[in-house]
PDB file of C-alpha atoms and ligand atoms in Angstrom:
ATOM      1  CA  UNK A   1       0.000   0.000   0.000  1.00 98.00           C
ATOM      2  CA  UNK A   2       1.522   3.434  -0.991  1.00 98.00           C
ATOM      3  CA  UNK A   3       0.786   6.100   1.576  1.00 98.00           C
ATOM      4  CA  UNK A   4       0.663   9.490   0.224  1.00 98.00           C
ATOM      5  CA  UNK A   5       0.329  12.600   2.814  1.00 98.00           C
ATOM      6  CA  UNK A   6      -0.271  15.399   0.325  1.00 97.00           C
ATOM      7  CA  UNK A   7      -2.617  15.961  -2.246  1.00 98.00           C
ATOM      8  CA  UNK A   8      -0.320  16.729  -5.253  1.00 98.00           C
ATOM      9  CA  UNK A   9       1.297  13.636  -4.074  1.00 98.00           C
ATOM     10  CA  UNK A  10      -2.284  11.787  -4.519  1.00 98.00           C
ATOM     11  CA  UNK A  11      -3.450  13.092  -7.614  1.00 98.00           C
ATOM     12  CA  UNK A  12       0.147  12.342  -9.808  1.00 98.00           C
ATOM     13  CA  UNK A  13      -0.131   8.719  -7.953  1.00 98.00           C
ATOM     14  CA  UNK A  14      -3.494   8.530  -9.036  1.00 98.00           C
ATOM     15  CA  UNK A  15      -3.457   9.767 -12.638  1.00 98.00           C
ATOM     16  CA  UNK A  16      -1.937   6.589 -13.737  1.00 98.00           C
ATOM     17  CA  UNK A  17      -5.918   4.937 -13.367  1.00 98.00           C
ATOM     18  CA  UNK A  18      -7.266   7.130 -15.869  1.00 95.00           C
ATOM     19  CA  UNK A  19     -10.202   5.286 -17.597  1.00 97.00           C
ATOM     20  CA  UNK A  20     -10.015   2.566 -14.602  1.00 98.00           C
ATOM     21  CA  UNK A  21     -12.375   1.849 -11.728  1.00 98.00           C
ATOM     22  CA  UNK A  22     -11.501   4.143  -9.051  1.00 98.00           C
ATOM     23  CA  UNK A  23     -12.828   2.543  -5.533  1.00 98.00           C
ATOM     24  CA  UNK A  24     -13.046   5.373  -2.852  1.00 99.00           C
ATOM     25  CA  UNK A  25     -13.846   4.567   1.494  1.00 98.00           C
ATOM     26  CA  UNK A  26     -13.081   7.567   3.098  1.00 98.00           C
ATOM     27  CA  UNK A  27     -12.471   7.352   7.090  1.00 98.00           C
ATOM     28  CA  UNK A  28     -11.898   8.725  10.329  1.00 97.00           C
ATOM     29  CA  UNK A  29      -9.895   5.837  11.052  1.00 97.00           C
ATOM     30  CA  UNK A  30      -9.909   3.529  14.241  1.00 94.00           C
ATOM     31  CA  UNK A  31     -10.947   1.003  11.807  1.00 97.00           C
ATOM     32  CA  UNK A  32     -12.516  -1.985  12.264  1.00 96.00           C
ATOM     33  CA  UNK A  33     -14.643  -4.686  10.454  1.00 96.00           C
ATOM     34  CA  UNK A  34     -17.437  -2.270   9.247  1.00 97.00           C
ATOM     35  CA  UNK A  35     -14.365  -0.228   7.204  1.00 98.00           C
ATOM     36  CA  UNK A  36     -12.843  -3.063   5.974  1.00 98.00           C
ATOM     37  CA  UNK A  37     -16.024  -5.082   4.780  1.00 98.00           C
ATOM     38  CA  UNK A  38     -16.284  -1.872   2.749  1.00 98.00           C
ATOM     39  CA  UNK A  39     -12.767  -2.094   1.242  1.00 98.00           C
ATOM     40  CA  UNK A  40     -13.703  -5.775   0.427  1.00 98.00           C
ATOM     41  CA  UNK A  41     -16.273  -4.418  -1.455  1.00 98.00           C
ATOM     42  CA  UNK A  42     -14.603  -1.807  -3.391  1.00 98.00           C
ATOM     43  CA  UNK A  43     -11.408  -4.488  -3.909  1.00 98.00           C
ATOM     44  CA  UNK A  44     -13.834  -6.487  -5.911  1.00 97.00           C
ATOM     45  CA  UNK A  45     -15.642  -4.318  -8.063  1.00 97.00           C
ATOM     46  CA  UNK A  46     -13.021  -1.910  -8.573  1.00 98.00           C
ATOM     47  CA  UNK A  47      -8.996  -1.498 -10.469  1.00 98.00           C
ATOM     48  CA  UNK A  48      -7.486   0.063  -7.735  1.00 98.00           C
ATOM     49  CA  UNK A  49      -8.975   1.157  -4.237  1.00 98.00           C
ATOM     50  CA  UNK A  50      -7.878   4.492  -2.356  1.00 99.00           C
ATOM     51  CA  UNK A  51      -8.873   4.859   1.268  1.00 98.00           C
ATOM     52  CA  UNK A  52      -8.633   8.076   3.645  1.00 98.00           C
ATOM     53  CA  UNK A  53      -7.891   8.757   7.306  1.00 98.00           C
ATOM     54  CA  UNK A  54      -8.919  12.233   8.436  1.00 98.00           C
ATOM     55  CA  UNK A  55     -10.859  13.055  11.496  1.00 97.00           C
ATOM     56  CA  UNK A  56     -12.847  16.078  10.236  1.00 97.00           C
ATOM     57  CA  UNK A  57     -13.260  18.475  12.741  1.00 96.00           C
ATOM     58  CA  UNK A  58     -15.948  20.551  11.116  1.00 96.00           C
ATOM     59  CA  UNK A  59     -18.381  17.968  11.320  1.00 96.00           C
ATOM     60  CA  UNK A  60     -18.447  17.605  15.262  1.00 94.00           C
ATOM     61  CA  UNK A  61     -20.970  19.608  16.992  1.00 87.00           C
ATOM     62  CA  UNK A  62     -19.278  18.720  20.547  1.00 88.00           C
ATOM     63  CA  UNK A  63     -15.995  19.307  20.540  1.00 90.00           C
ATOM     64  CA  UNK A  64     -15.316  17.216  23.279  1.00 89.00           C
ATOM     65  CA  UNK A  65     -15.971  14.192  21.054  1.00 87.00           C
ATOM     66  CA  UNK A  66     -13.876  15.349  18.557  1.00 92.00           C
ATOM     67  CA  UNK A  67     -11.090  15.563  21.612  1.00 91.00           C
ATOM     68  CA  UNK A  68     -12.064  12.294  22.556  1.00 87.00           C
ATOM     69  CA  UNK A  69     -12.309  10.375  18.775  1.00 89.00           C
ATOM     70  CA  UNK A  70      -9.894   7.355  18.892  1.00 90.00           C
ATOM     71  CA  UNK A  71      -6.323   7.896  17.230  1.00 94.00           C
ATOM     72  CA  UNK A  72      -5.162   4.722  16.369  1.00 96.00           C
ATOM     73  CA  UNK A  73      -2.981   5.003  13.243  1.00 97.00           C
ATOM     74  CA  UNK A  74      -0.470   2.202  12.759  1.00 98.00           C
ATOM     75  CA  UNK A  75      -3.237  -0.057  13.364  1.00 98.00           C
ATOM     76  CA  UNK A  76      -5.749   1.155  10.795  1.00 98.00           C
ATOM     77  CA  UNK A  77      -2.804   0.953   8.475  1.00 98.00           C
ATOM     78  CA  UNK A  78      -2.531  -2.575   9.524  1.00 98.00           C
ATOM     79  CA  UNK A  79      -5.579  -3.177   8.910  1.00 98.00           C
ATOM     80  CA  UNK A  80      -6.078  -1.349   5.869  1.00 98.00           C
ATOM     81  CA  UNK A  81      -3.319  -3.460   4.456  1.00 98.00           C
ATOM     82  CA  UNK A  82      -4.469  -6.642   5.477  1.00 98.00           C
ATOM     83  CA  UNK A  83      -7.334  -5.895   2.769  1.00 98.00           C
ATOM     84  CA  UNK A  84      -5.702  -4.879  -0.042  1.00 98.00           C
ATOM     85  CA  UNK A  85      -6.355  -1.467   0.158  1.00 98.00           C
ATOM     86  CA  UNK A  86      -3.943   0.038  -2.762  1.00 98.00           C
ATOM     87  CA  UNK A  87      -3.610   3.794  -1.452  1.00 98.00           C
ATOM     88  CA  UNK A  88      -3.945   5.466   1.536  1.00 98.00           C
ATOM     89  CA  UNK A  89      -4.478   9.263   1.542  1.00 98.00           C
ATOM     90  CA  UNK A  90      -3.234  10.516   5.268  1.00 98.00           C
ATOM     91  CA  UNK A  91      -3.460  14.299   5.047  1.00 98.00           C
ATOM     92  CA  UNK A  92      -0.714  15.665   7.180  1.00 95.00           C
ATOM     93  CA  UNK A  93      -2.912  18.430   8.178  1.00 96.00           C
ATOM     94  CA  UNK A  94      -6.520  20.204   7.558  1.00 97.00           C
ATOM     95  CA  UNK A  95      -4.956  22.457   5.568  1.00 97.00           C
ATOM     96  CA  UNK A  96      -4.372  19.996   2.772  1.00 98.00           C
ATOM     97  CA  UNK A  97      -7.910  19.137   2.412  1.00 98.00           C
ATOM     98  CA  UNK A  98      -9.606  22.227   2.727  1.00 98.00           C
ATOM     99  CA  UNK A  99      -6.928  25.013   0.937  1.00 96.00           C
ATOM    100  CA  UNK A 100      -8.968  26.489  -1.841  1.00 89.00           C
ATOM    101  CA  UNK A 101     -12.227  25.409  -0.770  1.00 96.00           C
ATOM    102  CA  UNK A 102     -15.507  26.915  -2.565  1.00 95.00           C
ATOM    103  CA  UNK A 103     -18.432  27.517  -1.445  1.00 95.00           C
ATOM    104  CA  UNK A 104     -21.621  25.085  -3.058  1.00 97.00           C
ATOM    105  CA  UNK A 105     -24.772  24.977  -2.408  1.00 95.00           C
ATOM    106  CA  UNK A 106     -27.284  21.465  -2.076  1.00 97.00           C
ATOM    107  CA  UNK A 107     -30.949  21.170  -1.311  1.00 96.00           C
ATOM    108  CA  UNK A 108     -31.526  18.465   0.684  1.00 97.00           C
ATOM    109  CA  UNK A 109     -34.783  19.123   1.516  1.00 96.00           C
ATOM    110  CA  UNK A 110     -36.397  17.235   4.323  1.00 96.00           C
ATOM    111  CA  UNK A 111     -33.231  15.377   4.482  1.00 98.00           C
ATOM    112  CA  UNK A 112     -31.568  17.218   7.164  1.00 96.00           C
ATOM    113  CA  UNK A 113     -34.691  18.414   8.753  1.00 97.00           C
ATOM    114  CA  UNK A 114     -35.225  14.701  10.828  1.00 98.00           C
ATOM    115  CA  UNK A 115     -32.738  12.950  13.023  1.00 98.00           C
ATOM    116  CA  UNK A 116     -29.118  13.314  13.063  1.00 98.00           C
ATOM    117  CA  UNK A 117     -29.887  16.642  11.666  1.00 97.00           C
ATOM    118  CA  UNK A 118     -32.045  18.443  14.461  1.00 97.00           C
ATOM    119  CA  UNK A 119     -30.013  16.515  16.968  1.00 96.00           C
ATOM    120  CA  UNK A 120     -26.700  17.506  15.975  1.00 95.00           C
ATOM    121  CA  UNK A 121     -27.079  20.921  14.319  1.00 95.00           C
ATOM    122  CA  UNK A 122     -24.083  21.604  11.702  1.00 95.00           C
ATOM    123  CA  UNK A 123     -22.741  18.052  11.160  1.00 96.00           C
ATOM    124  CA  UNK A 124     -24.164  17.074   7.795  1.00 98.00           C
ATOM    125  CA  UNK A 125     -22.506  20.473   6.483  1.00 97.00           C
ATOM    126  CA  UNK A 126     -19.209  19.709   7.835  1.00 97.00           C
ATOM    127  CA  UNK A 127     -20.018  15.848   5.855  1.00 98.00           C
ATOM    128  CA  UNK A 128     -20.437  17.119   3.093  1.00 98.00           C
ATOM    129  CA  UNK A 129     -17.880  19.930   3.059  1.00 98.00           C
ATOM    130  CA  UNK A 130     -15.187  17.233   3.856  1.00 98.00           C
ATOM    131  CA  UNK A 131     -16.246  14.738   1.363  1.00 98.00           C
ATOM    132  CA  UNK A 132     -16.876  17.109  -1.586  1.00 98.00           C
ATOM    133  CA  UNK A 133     -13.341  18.127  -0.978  1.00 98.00           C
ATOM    134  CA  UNK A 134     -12.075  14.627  -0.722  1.00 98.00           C
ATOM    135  CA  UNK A 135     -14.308  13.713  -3.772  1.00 98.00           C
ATOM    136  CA  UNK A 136     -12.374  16.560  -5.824  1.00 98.00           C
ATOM    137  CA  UNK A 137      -9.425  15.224  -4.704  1.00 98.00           C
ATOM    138  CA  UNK A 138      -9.432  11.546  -5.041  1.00 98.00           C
ATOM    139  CA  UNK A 139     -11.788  11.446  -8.500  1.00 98.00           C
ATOM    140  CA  UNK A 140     -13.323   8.016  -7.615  1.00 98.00           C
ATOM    141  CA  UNK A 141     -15.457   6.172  -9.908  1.00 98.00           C
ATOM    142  CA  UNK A 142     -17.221   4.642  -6.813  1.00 98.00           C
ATOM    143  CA  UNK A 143     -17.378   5.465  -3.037  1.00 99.00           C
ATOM    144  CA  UNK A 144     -18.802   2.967  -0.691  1.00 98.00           C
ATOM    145  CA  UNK A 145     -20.184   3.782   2.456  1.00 98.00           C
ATOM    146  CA  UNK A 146     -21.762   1.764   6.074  1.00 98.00           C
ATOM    147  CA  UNK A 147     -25.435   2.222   5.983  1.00 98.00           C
ATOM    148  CA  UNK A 148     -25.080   2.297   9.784  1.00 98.00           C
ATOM    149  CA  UNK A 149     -25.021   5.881   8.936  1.00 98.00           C
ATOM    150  CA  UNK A 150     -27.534   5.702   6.904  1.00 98.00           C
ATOM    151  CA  UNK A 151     -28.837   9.464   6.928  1.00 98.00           C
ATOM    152  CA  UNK A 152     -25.296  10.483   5.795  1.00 98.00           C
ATOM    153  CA  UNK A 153     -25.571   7.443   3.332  1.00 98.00           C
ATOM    154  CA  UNK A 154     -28.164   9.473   1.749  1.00 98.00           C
ATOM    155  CA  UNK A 155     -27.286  13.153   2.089  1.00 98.00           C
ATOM    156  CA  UNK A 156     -23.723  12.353   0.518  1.00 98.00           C
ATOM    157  CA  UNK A 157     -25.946  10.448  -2.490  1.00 98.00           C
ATOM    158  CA  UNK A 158     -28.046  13.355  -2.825  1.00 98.00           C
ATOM    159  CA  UNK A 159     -25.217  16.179  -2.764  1.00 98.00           C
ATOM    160  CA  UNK A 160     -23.518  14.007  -5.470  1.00 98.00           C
ATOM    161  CA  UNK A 161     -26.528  13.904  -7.652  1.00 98.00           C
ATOM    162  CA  UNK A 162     -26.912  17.755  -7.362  1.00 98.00           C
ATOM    163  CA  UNK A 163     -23.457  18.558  -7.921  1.00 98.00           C
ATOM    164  CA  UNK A 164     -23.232  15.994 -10.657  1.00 98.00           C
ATOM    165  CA  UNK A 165     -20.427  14.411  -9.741  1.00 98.00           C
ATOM    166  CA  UNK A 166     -19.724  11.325 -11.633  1.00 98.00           C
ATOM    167  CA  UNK A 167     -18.981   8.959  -8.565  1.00 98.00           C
ATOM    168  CA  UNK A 168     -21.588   5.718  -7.936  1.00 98.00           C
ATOM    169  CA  UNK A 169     -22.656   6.163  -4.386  1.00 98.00           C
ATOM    170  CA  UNK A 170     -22.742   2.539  -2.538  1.00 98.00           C
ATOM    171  CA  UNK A 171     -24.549   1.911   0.474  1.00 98.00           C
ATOM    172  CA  UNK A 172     -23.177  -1.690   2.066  1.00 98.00           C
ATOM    173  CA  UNK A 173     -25.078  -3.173   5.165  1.00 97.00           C
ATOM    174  CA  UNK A 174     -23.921  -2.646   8.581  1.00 98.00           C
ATOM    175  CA  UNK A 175     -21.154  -5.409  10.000  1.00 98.00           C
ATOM    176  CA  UNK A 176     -22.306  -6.691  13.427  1.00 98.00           C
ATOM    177  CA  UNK A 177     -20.383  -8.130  16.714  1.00 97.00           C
ATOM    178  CA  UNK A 178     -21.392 -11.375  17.488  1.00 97.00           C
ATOM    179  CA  UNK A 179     -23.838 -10.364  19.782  1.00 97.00           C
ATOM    180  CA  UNK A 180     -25.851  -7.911  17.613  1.00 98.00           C
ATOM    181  CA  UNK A 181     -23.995  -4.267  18.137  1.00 98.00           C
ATOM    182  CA  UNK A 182     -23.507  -2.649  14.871  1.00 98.00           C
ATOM    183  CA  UNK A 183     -19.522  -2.283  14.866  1.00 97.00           C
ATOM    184  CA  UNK A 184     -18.600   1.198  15.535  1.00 96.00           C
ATOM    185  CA  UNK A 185     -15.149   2.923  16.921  1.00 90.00           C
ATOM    186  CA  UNK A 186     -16.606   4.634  19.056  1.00 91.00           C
ATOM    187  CA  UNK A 187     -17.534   1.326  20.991  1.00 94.00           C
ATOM    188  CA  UNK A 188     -13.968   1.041  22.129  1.00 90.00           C
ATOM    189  CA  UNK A 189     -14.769   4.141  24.237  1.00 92.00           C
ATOM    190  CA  UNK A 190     -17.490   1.987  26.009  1.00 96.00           C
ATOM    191  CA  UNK A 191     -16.433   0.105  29.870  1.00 97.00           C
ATOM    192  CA  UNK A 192     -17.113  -3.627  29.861  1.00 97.00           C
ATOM    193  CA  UNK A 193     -20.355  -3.176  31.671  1.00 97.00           C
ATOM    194  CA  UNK A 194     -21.616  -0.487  29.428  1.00 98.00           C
ATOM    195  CA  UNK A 195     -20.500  -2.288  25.918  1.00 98.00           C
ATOM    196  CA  UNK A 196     -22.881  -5.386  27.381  1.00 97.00           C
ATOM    197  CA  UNK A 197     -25.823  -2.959  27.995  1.00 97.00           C
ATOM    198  CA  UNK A 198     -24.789  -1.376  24.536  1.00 98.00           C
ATOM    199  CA  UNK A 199     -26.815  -4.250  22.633  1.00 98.00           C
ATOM    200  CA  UNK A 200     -29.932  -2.836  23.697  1.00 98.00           C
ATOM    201  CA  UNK A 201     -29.654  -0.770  20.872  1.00 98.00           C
ATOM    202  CA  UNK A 202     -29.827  -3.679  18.307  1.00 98.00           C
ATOM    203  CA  UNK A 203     -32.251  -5.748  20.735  1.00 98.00           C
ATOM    204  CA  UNK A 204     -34.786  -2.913  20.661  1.00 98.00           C
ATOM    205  CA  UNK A 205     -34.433  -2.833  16.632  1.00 98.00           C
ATOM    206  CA  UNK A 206     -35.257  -6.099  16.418  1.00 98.00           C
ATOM    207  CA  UNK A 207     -38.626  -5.938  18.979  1.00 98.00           C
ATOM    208  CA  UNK A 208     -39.441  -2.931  16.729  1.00 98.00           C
ATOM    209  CA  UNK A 209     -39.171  -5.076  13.198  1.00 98.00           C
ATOM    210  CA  UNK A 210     -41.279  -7.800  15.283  1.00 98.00           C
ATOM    211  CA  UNK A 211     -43.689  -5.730  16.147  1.00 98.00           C
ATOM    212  CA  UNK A 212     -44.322  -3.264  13.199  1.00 98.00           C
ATOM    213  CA  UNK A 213     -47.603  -4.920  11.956  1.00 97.00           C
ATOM    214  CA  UNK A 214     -49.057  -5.663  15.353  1.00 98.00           C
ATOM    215  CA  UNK A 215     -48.391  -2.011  16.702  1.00 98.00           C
ATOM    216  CA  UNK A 216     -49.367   1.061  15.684  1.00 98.00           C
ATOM    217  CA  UNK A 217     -46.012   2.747  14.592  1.00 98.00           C
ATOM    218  CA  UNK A 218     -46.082   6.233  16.864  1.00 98.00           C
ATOM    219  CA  UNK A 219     -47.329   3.646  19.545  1.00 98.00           C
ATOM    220  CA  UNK A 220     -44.408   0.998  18.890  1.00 98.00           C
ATOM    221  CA  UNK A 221     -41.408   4.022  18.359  1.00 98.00           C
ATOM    222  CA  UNK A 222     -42.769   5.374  22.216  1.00 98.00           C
ATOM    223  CA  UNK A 223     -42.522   1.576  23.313  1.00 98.00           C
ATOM    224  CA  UNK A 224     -39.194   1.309  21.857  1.00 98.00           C
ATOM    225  CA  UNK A 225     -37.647   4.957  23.033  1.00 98.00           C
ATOM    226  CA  UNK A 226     -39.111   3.195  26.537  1.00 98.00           C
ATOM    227  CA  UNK A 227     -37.318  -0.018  26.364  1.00 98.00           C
ATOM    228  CA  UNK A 228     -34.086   2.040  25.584  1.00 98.00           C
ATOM    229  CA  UNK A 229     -34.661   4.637  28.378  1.00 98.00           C
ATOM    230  CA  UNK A 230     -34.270   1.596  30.956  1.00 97.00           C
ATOM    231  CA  UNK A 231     -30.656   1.162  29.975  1.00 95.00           C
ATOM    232  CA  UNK A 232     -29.186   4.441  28.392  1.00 97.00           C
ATOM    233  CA  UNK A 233     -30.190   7.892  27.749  1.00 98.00           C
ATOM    234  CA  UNK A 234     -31.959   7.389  24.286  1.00 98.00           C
ATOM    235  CA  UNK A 235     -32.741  10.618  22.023  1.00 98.00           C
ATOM    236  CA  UNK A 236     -34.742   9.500  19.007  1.00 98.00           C
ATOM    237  CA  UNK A 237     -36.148   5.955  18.017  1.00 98.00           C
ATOM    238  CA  UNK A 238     -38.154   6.902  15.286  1.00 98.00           C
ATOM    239  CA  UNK A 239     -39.536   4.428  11.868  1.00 98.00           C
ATOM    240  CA  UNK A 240     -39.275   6.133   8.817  1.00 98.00           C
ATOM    241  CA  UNK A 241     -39.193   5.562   4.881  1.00 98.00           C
ATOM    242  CA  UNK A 242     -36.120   3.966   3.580  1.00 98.00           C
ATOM    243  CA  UNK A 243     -35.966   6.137   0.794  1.00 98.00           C
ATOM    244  CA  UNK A 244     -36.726   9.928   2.055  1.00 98.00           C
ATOM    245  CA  UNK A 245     -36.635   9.418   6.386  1.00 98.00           C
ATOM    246  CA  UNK A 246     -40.236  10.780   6.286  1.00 98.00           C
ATOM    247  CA  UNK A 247     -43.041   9.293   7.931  1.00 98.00           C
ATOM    248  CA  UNK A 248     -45.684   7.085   6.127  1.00 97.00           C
ATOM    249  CA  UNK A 249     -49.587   6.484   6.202  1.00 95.00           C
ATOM    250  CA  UNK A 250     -50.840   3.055   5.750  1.00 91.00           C
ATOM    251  CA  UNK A 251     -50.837   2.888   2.460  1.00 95.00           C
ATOM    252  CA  UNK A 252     -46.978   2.904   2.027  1.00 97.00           C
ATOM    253  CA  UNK A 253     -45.807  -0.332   0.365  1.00 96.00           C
ATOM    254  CA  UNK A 254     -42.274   0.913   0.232  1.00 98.00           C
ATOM    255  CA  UNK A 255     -38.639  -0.041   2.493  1.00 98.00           C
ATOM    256  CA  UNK A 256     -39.218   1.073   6.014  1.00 98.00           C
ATOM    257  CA  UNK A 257     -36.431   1.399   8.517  1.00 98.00           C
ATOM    258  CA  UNK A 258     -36.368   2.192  12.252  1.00 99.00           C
ATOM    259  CA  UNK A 259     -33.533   4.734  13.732  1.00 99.00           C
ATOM    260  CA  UNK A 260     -31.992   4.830  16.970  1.00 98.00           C
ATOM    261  CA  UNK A 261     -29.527   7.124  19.006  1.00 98.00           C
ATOM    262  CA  UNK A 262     -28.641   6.152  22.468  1.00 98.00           C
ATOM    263  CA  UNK A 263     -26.682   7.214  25.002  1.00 98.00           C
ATOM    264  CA  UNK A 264     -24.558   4.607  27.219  1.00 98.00           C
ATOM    265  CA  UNK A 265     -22.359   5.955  30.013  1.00 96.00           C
ATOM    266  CA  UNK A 266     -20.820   8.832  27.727  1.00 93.00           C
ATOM    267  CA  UNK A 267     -20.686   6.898  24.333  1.00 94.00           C
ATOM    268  CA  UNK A 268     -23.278   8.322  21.602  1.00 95.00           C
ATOM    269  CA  UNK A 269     -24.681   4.779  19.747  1.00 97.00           C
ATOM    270  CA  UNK A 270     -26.083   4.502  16.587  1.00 98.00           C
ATOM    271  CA  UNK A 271     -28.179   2.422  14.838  1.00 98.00           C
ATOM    272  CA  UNK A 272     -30.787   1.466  12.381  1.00 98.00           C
ATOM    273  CA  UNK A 273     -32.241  -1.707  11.070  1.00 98.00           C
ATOM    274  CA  UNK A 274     -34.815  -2.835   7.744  1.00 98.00           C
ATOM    275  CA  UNK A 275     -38.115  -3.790   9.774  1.00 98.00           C
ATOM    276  CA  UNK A 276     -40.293  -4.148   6.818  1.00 98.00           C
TER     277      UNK A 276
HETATM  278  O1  PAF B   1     -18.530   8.236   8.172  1.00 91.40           O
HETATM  279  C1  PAF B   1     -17.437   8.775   8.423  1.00 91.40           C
HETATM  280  O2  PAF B   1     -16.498   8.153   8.957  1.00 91.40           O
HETATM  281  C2  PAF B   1     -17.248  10.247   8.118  1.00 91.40           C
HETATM  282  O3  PAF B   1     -18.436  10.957   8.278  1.00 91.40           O
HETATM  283  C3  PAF B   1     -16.661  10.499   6.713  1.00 91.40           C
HETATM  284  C4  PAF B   1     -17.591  10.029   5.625  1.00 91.40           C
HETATM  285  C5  PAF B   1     -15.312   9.794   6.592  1.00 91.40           C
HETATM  286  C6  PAF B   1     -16.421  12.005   6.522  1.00 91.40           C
HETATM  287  O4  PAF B   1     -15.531  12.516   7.451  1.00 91.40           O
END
């Protein structure tokens, strides 16, 4: 794997692929099997894959979690090596990625109006600020992303779609511990007694997909925030459309998916799950 820390560097590396499939996962690093199920994915379908490790600080809302994001560098290089990953892009400072940055404009609607973007005002812009840059840096063909986050799974297809960029937006199913919790690194921040409470979050997904054509759905998402208030601090469990995050009368025959955020100890979980 060639590690490149500027982006001139990058882009004279990466102008040998002209014409070729151009497989992008960008990161924040502290990588585990979620990231690298997504390389697998781009080693597959594409000539040469190009990773990133940058943890973006204008897409934290509390800076104290940016302070507290896990740093684990030789390891994620490890690891991103043990996949095949063909380039790493390790910016050796902000500066690299956002020098020259322009301003742009996207509508996302109701996108941003529901969830992650209420509850954590300002993160979706720093999102896409940071991977429009890396976008215009890299060039991918295809960028592959964990539908864990599956609101910024969507905003970053949307933004590419209005900015018509020519880059195929991937969405690739969450990777799971044995036990259920949708792999995260933010779950090495969690204690031993709070990681075992942590698969609430998953177990309460699953009640929900049990449950969504016995219960009426504001009646099962208050059941649900309930189950999850016994064991964390949850802020949203809400069921939505797949496609748009909105809600959905009865006559809806489309993807629906239920959302959680939850609180254990001082670790902010995430999840989501297809319940019908
Ligand atoms: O999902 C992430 O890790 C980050 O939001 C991303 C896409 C790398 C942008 O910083």
């Amino acid at each position: 794997m060639i590690i490149l820390k500027n982006r001139e560097a990058l882009q004279v590396h990466l102008s040998q692929y002209k014409g070729k499939k151009i497989g992008f996962v960008p990161t924040m690093g502290a990588l585990h099997r979620g990231h690298t199920s997504l390389l697998v994915k781009a080693k597959v379908s594409c000539d040469v894959v190009v990773s990133s490790i940058f943890v973006n600080p204008t897409q934290f809302n509390n800076p104290k979690d940016f302070e507290r994001y896990p740093i684990r560098t030789q390891e994620d290089i490890e690891a991103l090596e043990s996949v095949g990953c063909d380039v790493l892009y390790l910016p050796e400072s902000a500066e690299d990625i956002y020098q020259n940055e322009t301003d742009f404009e996207v509508d996302l609607g109701l996108l941003d109006k529901v969830m992650e973007g209420i509850n954590r005002p300002g993160h979706f812009k720093g999102v896409m600020r940071v991977v429009k840059l890396l976008f215009e840096i890299v060039n991918p063909t295809h960028s592959f992303f964990g539908m864990k986050d599956y609101q910024q799974y969507l905003i970053v297809k949307e933004m590419v779609k209005q900015l018509n960029m020519p880059i195929e937006i991937l969405g690739c199913e969450t990777i799971r511990e044995a036990d259920g919790l949708a792999m995260s690194s933010r779950n090495l921040l969690l204690t031993l007694p709070e990681r075992q409470v942590a698969t609430t979050l998953i177990k309460t997904l699953e009640y929900c997909k049990e449950h969504i054509d016995l219960v009426p759905t504001e009646e099962l998402e208050d059941r649900c925030f309930a189950m999850m208030k016994q064991y964390g601090d949850p802020e949203y469990f809400v069921i939505r459309r797949a496609d748009n995050l909105q809600k959905f009368d009865a006559d809806y025959q489309g993807e629906i998916r239920a959302f959680v955020v939850c609180t254990i100890g001082k670790v902010r979980l995430i999840d989501n799950l297809k319940v019908k």
